[in-house]
Short mmCIF file of C-alpha atoms in Angstrom, two decimals:
data_model
loop_
_atom_site.label_atom_id
_atom_site.label_comp_id
_atom_site.label_asym_id
_atom_site.label_seq_id
_atom_site.Cartn_x
_atom_site.Cartn_y
_atom_site.Cartn_z
CA MET U 232 0.01 -0.05 0.02
CA ALA U 233 1.63 3.23 -1.09
CA THR U 234 0.81 6.42 0.51
CA LYS U 235 1.90 9.90 -0.10
CA PRO U 236 1.18 13.14 1.85
CA LEU U 237 -1.36 15.47 0.30
CA PRO U 238 -1.03 19.08 1.18
CA VAL U 239 -4.17 21.36 1.67
CA ALA U 240 -3.36 23.66 -1.30
CA GLU U 241 -3.65 20.59 -3.61
CA ILE U 242 -6.97 19.66 -2.24
CA GLU U 243 -8.58 23.03 -2.50
CA ALA U 244 -7.15 23.91 -5.93
CA HIS U 245 -10.06 22.67 -7.86
CA GLY U 246 -13.53 24.10 -7.85
CA SER U 247 -15.77 24.77 -4.69
CA ILE U 248 -15.53 22.76 -1.54
CA TYR U 249 -18.72 21.00 -2.08
CA GLU U 250 -17.72 20.10 -5.77
CA THR U 251 -14.45 18.97 -4.56
CA LEU U 252 -16.11 16.81 -1.85
CA MET U 253 -18.49 15.17 -4.12
CA ARG U 254 -15.86 14.56 -6.87
CA GLU U 255 -12.94 13.24 -4.58
CA GLY U 256 -14.74 11.93 -1.78
CA PHE U 257 -12.85 14.28 0.62
CA CYS U 258 -11.68 17.81 0.98
CA VAL U 259 -10.01 20.13 3.65
CA LEU U 260 -11.18 23.58 4.80
CA GLN U 261 -8.07 25.30 5.96
CA ASP U 262 -7.90 27.72 8.89
CA ILE U 263 -11.54 27.90 9.55
CA MET U 264 -11.32 27.98 13.38
CA PRO U 265 -8.91 30.14 15.42
CA PRO U 266 -6.05 28.12 16.74
CA ASP U 267 -6.42 29.49 20.20
CA ILE U 268 -10.10 28.16 20.24
CA VAL U 269 -8.67 24.72 19.26
CA GLN U 270 -6.02 24.99 22.13
CA LEU U 271 -8.81 25.84 24.70
CA LEU U 272 -10.76 22.90 23.67
CA ALA U 273 -7.75 20.58 23.68
CA ARG U 274 -6.89 21.98 27.32
CA ASP U 275 -10.60 21.19 28.47
CA LEU U 276 -10.37 17.72 27.07
CA ALA U 277 -6.82 16.94 28.47
CA PRO U 278 -7.88 15.65 31.77
CA HIS U 279 -10.22 13.25 30.00
CA PHE U 280 -7.52 12.00 27.58
CA GLU U 281 -5.31 11.36 30.70
CA ALA U 282 -8.04 9.47 32.50
CA THR U 283 -9.22 7.32 29.53
CA PRO U 284 -7.61 3.98 29.06
CA PHE U 285 -6.55 2.79 25.84
CA CYS U 286 -9.03 1.05 23.55
CA GLU U 287 -9.42 -2.80 23.16
CA GLY U 288 -9.65 -4.61 19.86
CA GLY U 289 -7.90 -4.44 16.50
CA PHE U 290 -10.26 -1.99 15.00
CA TYR U 291 -9.98 0.90 17.63
CA GLY U 292 -6.31 -0.19 18.21
CA SER U 293 -4.51 -0.76 21.50
CA ARG U 294 -2.42 2.35 21.26
CA THR U 295 -5.44 4.64 20.85
CA LYS U 296 -7.75 6.47 23.10
CA ARG U 297 -11.22 7.49 22.30
CA PHE U 298 -14.19 9.00 24.25
CA GLY U 299 -17.35 10.88 23.34
CA SER U 300 -19.90 12.97 25.42
CA LEU U 301 -17.92 15.93 24.38
CA LEU U 302 -20.62 18.48 24.69
CA LYS U 303 -20.79 17.88 28.42
CA ARG U 304 -16.88 18.02 28.61
CA SER U 305 -16.33 21.44 27.11
CA ASN U 306 -18.16 24.67 26.26
CA HIS U 307 -16.07 25.17 23.26
CA VAL U 308 -17.26 21.94 21.42
CA SER U 309 -20.44 23.38 20.12
CA ALA U 310 -18.67 26.06 18.11
CA PHE U 311 -17.04 23.21 16.06
CA ILE U 312 -20.08 20.99 15.85
CA GLN U 313 -22.20 23.85 14.80
CA HIS U 314 -19.54 25.67 12.49
CA PRO U 315 -21.84 27.47 9.89
CA GLN U 316 -19.63 26.37 6.83
CA ILE U 317 -19.61 22.64 8.16
CA MET U 318 -23.24 22.73 8.68
CA ALA U 319 -23.98 24.00 5.18
CA ILE U 320 -21.90 21.32 3.67
CA ALA U 321 -23.41 18.72 5.73
CA GLN U 322 -27.15 19.80 4.75
CA ALA U 323 -26.11 19.90 1.24
CA VAL U 324 -24.55 16.35 1.15
CA LEU U 325 -27.41 14.87 3.44
CA GLY U 326 -30.39 17.07 2.81
CA PRO U 327 -31.55 15.25 -0.50
CA TRP U 328 -32.05 11.95 1.57
CA CYS U 329 -33.71 13.25 4.68
CA ASP U 330 -35.89 15.68 6.24
CA THR U 331 -33.48 16.68 9.00
CA ILE U 332 -29.94 15.84 9.81
CA GLN U 333 -28.65 14.84 13.12
CA LEU U 334 -25.37 14.57 14.99
CA ASN U 335 -23.94 11.00 14.68
CA LEU U 336 -20.89 11.48 17.08
CA ALA U 337 -18.52 13.84 18.61
CA GLN U 338 -15.43 11.92 19.52
CA ALA U 339 -12.10 12.79 20.84
CA LEU U 340 -9.27 10.51 19.85
CA GLU U 341 -5.56 10.10 20.59
CA LEU U 342 -3.01 8.44 18.47
CA HIS U 343 0.02 7.32 20.60
CA PRO U 344 3.55 6.37 19.17
CA GLY U 345 3.62 2.75 18.01
CA ALA U 346 -0.01 2.81 16.82
CA LEU U 347 -0.49 0.54 13.72
CA PRO U 348 -2.49 1.84 10.73
CA GLN U 349 -6.21 1.32 11.31
CA PHE U 350 -8.33 -1.17 9.26
CA PRO U 351 -9.48 0.59 6.03
CA HIS U 352 -13.24 1.02 6.21
CA ARG U 353 -16.37 3.02 5.06
CA ASP U 354 -18.46 4.44 8.08
CA GLN U 355 -21.65 4.02 6.22
CA ASP U 356 -21.20 0.19 6.42
CA MET U 357 -22.26 0.34 10.13
CA TRP U 358 -25.97 0.55 8.73
CA ARG U 359 -25.93 -2.10 6.15
CA GLY U 360 -28.17 -0.05 3.86
CA GLN U 361 -28.01 0.40 0.09
CA THR U 362 -24.77 1.61 -1.31
CA GLY U 363 -23.73 3.53 -4.33
CA GLU U 364 -26.35 6.18 -4.44
CA VAL U 365 -27.44 7.47 -0.89
CA GLU U 366 -24.83 9.30 1.22
CA TYR U 367 -25.77 8.31 4.82
CA LEU U 368 -23.17 10.45 6.76
CA ILE U 369 -20.37 13.05 6.54
CA ASN U 370 -17.37 13.13 8.73
CA VAL U 371 -15.22 16.18 9.87
CA MET U 372 -11.97 15.48 11.53
CA TRP U 373 -10.74 18.37 13.62
CA PRO U 374 -6.86 18.35 14.44
CA PHE U 375 -5.72 19.41 18.01
CA THR U 376 -1.95 18.76 17.02
CA GLU U 377 -0.20 18.82 13.50
CA TYR U 378 -1.59 15.97 11.35
CA ARG U 379 1.24 14.47 9.42
CA ALA U 380 1.99 11.14 7.41
CA ASN U 381 4.59 10.00 10.11
CA ASN U 382 2.11 10.52 13.18
CA GLY U 383 -0.84 8.87 11.81
CA THR U 384 -2.99 11.37 10.10
CA THR U 385 -5.88 10.05 8.27
CA LEU U 386 -5.37 7.97 5.29
CA ILE U 387 -8.17 8.51 2.63
CA TRP U 388 -8.65 6.59 -0.74
CA PRO U 389 -9.66 9.11 -3.40
CA HIS U 390 -12.57 8.41 -5.61
CA SER U 391 -13.49 5.38 -3.43
CA HIS U 392 -16.94 6.72 -2.55
CA ALA U 393 -20.45 6.81 -3.90
CA ALA U 394 -20.79 4.23 -6.78
CA ASN U 395 -17.18 3.11 -6.36
CA ALA U 396 -17.86 1.87 -2.97
CA LEU U 397 -19.44 -1.18 -4.66
CA ASN U 398 -16.06 -2.01 -6.13
CA PRO U 399 -13.90 -4.68 -4.25
CA GLU U 400 -10.80 -2.76 -4.80
CA PRO U 401 -10.42 1.11 -4.53
CA PRO U 402 -9.43 2.86 -7.73
CA GLU U 403 -6.35 4.60 -6.30
CA ASP U 404 -3.70 4.37 -3.52
CA PRO U 405 -4.36 6.23 -0.21
CA VAL U 406 -3.09 9.59 0.47
CA ALA U 407 -2.19 10.95 3.98
CA VAL U 408 -3.96 14.22 4.42
CA GLU U 409 -1.73 16.59 6.16
CA CYS U 410 -3.21 19.75 7.87
CA ASN U 411 -2.92 21.99 10.99
CA PRO U 412 -4.97 22.88 14.00
CA GLY U 413 -7.62 25.20 12.99
CA SER U 414 -8.23 23.19 9.76
CA ALA U 415 -10.76 20.42 8.98
CA ILE U 416 -10.59 17.36 7.16
CA ILE U 417 -14.20 16.46 5.53
CA PHE U 418 -15.00 13.08 3.98
CA LEU U 419 -18.14 11.04 3.01
CA GLY U 420 -19.40 8.08 4.85
CA SER U 421 -18.95 6.16 1.58
CA THR U 422 -15.20 7.09 1.39
CA LEU U 423 -12.65 4.44 2.28
CA HIS U 424 -10.38 5.65 5.07
CA GLY U 425 -8.53 5.02 8.16
CA ALA U 426 -6.12 6.22 10.69
CA GLY U 427 -2.49 5.92 9.61
CA GLY U 428 0.45 4.41 11.74
CA ASN U 429 1.96 6.56 14.32
CA GLN U 430 5.70 6.29 13.62
CA SER U 431 6.67 9.50 15.40
CA LEU U 432 7.55 10.17 19.14
CA GLY U 433 4.57 12.43 19.72
CA VAL U 434 0.88 11.84 20.21
CA ARG U 435 -1.53 12.76 17.36
CA GLN U 436 -4.63 14.19 18.98
CA GLY U 437 -7.96 15.47 17.52
CA MET U 438 -11.61 15.25 17.36
CA ILE U 439 -13.96 13.61 14.88
CA VAL U 440 -17.63 14.93 14.43
CA SER U 441 -19.92 13.41 11.98
CA TYR U 442 -23.54 14.03 10.87
CA CYS U 443 -26.10 11.45 9.40
CA LEU U 444 -29.53 11.12 8.11
CA GLY U 445 -32.12 12.04 10.78
CA TRP U 446 -33.98 8.74 10.15
CA LEU U 447 -30.92 6.60 11.09
CA ARG U 448 -29.82 5.23 14.59
CA PRO U 449 -26.52 7.32 15.33
CA TYR U 450 -23.36 5.90 16.39
CA GLU U 451 -23.51 7.75 19.73
CA ASN U 452 -26.80 7.21 21.49
CA GLN U 453 -27.40 10.84 21.87
CA TRP U 454 -30.73 10.73 24.21
CA LEU U 455 -28.40 8.79 26.77
CA VAL U 456 -25.40 10.97 26.49
CA TYR U 457 -27.45 14.06 26.54
CA PRO U 458 -30.54 13.45 28.51
CA PRO U 459 -33.21 16.33 28.95
CA GLU U 460 -31.63 17.69 31.97
CA VAL U 461 -28.46 18.24 29.91
CA ALA U 462 -29.91 19.13 26.61
CA ARG U 463 -31.94 21.71 28.41
CA THR U 464 -29.01 23.81 28.73
CA PHE U 465 -28.19 23.81 25.04
CA SER U 466 -29.33 26.27 22.37
CA PRO U 467 -32.71 25.01 20.54
CA ASP U 468 -30.67 24.43 17.27
CA LEU U 469 -28.13 22.33 19.21
CA ALA U 470 -30.68 20.49 21.05
CA ALA U 471 -32.41 19.65 17.81
CA LEU U 472 -29.11 18.48 16.37
CA VAL U 473 -28.62 15.76 19.14
CA GLY U 474 -32.24 14.41 18.67
CA TYR U 475 -34.72 16.76 20.31
CA GLN U 476 -36.76 17.15 17.07
CA GLN U 477 -39.09 14.84 15.02
CA HIS U 478 -37.98 13.70 11.51
CA ARG U 479 -41.18 13.94 9.41
CA PRO U 480 -43.27 11.87 9.22
CA ASN U 481 -43.62 11.56 12.92
CA LEU U 482 -40.28 9.84 13.47
CA GLY U 483 -38.62 10.10 17.01
CA ASN U 484 -41.72 11.63 18.61
CA TYR U 485 -42.53 11.72 22.39
CA GLU U 486 -46.19 10.77 22.84
CA GLY U 487 -46.93 11.87 19.42
CA ARG U 488 -45.12 15.32 19.85
CA CYS U 489 -41.69 16.80 19.13
CA PRO U 490 -39.36 15.61 21.88
CA SER U 491 -38.24 19.23 22.40
CA LEU U 492 -41.20 19.66 24.75
CA LEU U 493 -39.21 17.72 27.17
CA LEU U 494 -36.75 20.75 27.38
CA GLY U 495 -39.45 23.18 28.39
CA GLU U 496 -40.61 24.04 31.97
CA GLU U 497 -44.11 22.53 31.73
CA ARG U 498 -44.81 18.91 30.91
CA SER U 499 -47.81 16.84 31.17
CA GLU U 500 -48.28 13.19 31.51
CA HIS U 501 -51.27 13.17 28.98
CA LEU U 502 -50.77 14.64 25.54
CA GLY U 503 -52.60 14.61 22.36
CA ALA U 504 -50.72 13.56 19.43
CA ILE U 505 -49.96 16.27 16.51
CA ASP U 506 -49.31 15.32 12.85
CA ALA U 507 -45.74 15.96 11.88
CA LEU U 508 -46.01 15.35 8.05
CA ARG U 509 -43.88 16.33 4.98
CA PRO U 510 -45.41 18.78 2.60
CA ASP U 511 -46.22 16.24 0.13
CA GLN U 512 -47.79 14.05 2.70
CA THR U 513 -49.85 16.98 4.03
CA ALA U 514 -50.95 17.92 0.55
CA ALA U 515 -52.17 14.21 -0.16
CA LEU U 516 -53.81 14.05 3.20
CA GLU U 517 -55.74 17.16 2.62
CA GLU U 518 -56.90 15.82 -0.73
CA PHE U 519 -57.93 12.76 0.85
CA ILE U 520 -59.96 14.36 3.72
CA GLU U 521 -61.59 16.75 1.25
CA GLU U 522 -62.64 13.59 -0.84
CA GLN U 523 -64.13 11.92 2.27
CA ARG U 524 -66.03 15.15 3.09
CA ARG U 525 -67.65 15.25 -0.40
CA VAL U 526 -68.70 11.64 -0.22
CA ARG U 527 -70.13 12.17 3.22
CA ALA U 528 -72.01 15.40 1.98
CA ALA U 529 -73.21 13.57 -0.96
CA SER U 530 -74.52 10.67 1.02
CA SER U 531 -76.34 13.15 3.40
CA GLU U 532 -78.09 14.80 0.52
CA ASN U 533 -79.43 11.25 -0.58
#
């Protein structure tokens, strides 16, 4: 397996970010967060990295640390998760396949010296859905340290996404995507990727945030990670992103209502269900009801 470092300038050289992402399967947004904010987030998470044991199993790797629940661990995380440019890209990629998008996970990770390369994989495979047409999720890797080929930066197989995900072999060799704190590596759930091996003497540290279709079960069980007493402290948009919203029609409801009602001050044990339908369903329903009324009216006249 041959790999080569791929600098940011080469990734951004052709067309818009969205066009690059959909053509290549990945892209990099350079310098979109102030490095001092990245440092503040890394500082907040430092004691959690220290306390977290190494992973177990060949996939995660015995020289790797990972933990989630990040919105509870630092007030700086939401600025990354809700970055306007990232959210716009996620909506553009996933929007054609769902009514709302949701947070799939927010996970801090640390790759220690001696870590072996990760098993190449596509994150969409966790759902076993149809491949080749639908994009199920989008990933964003936020470096806390420099990401370099020798310290295990993410390896990505260009053009291995979308319909090419059906091919048994990727069309190209992987590239080691190098960038600095403040930048973000974005790649599709259908893109073949994996962490590289850390051959350096330092730790490679960062955070991965991913967004998925609102009708899927997310990697991180958001309602357990952020129960109502926690989500009540979030902004409405952030609470919706972690699951306190309905996906039309009526998916993810609480007693037939939007689960955001659990974040308010007043709650009732007995609620009346309220339709939450897509516009096309609403139009079809109204036509059906009107037809029933016409039938009933005709029957009454007779």
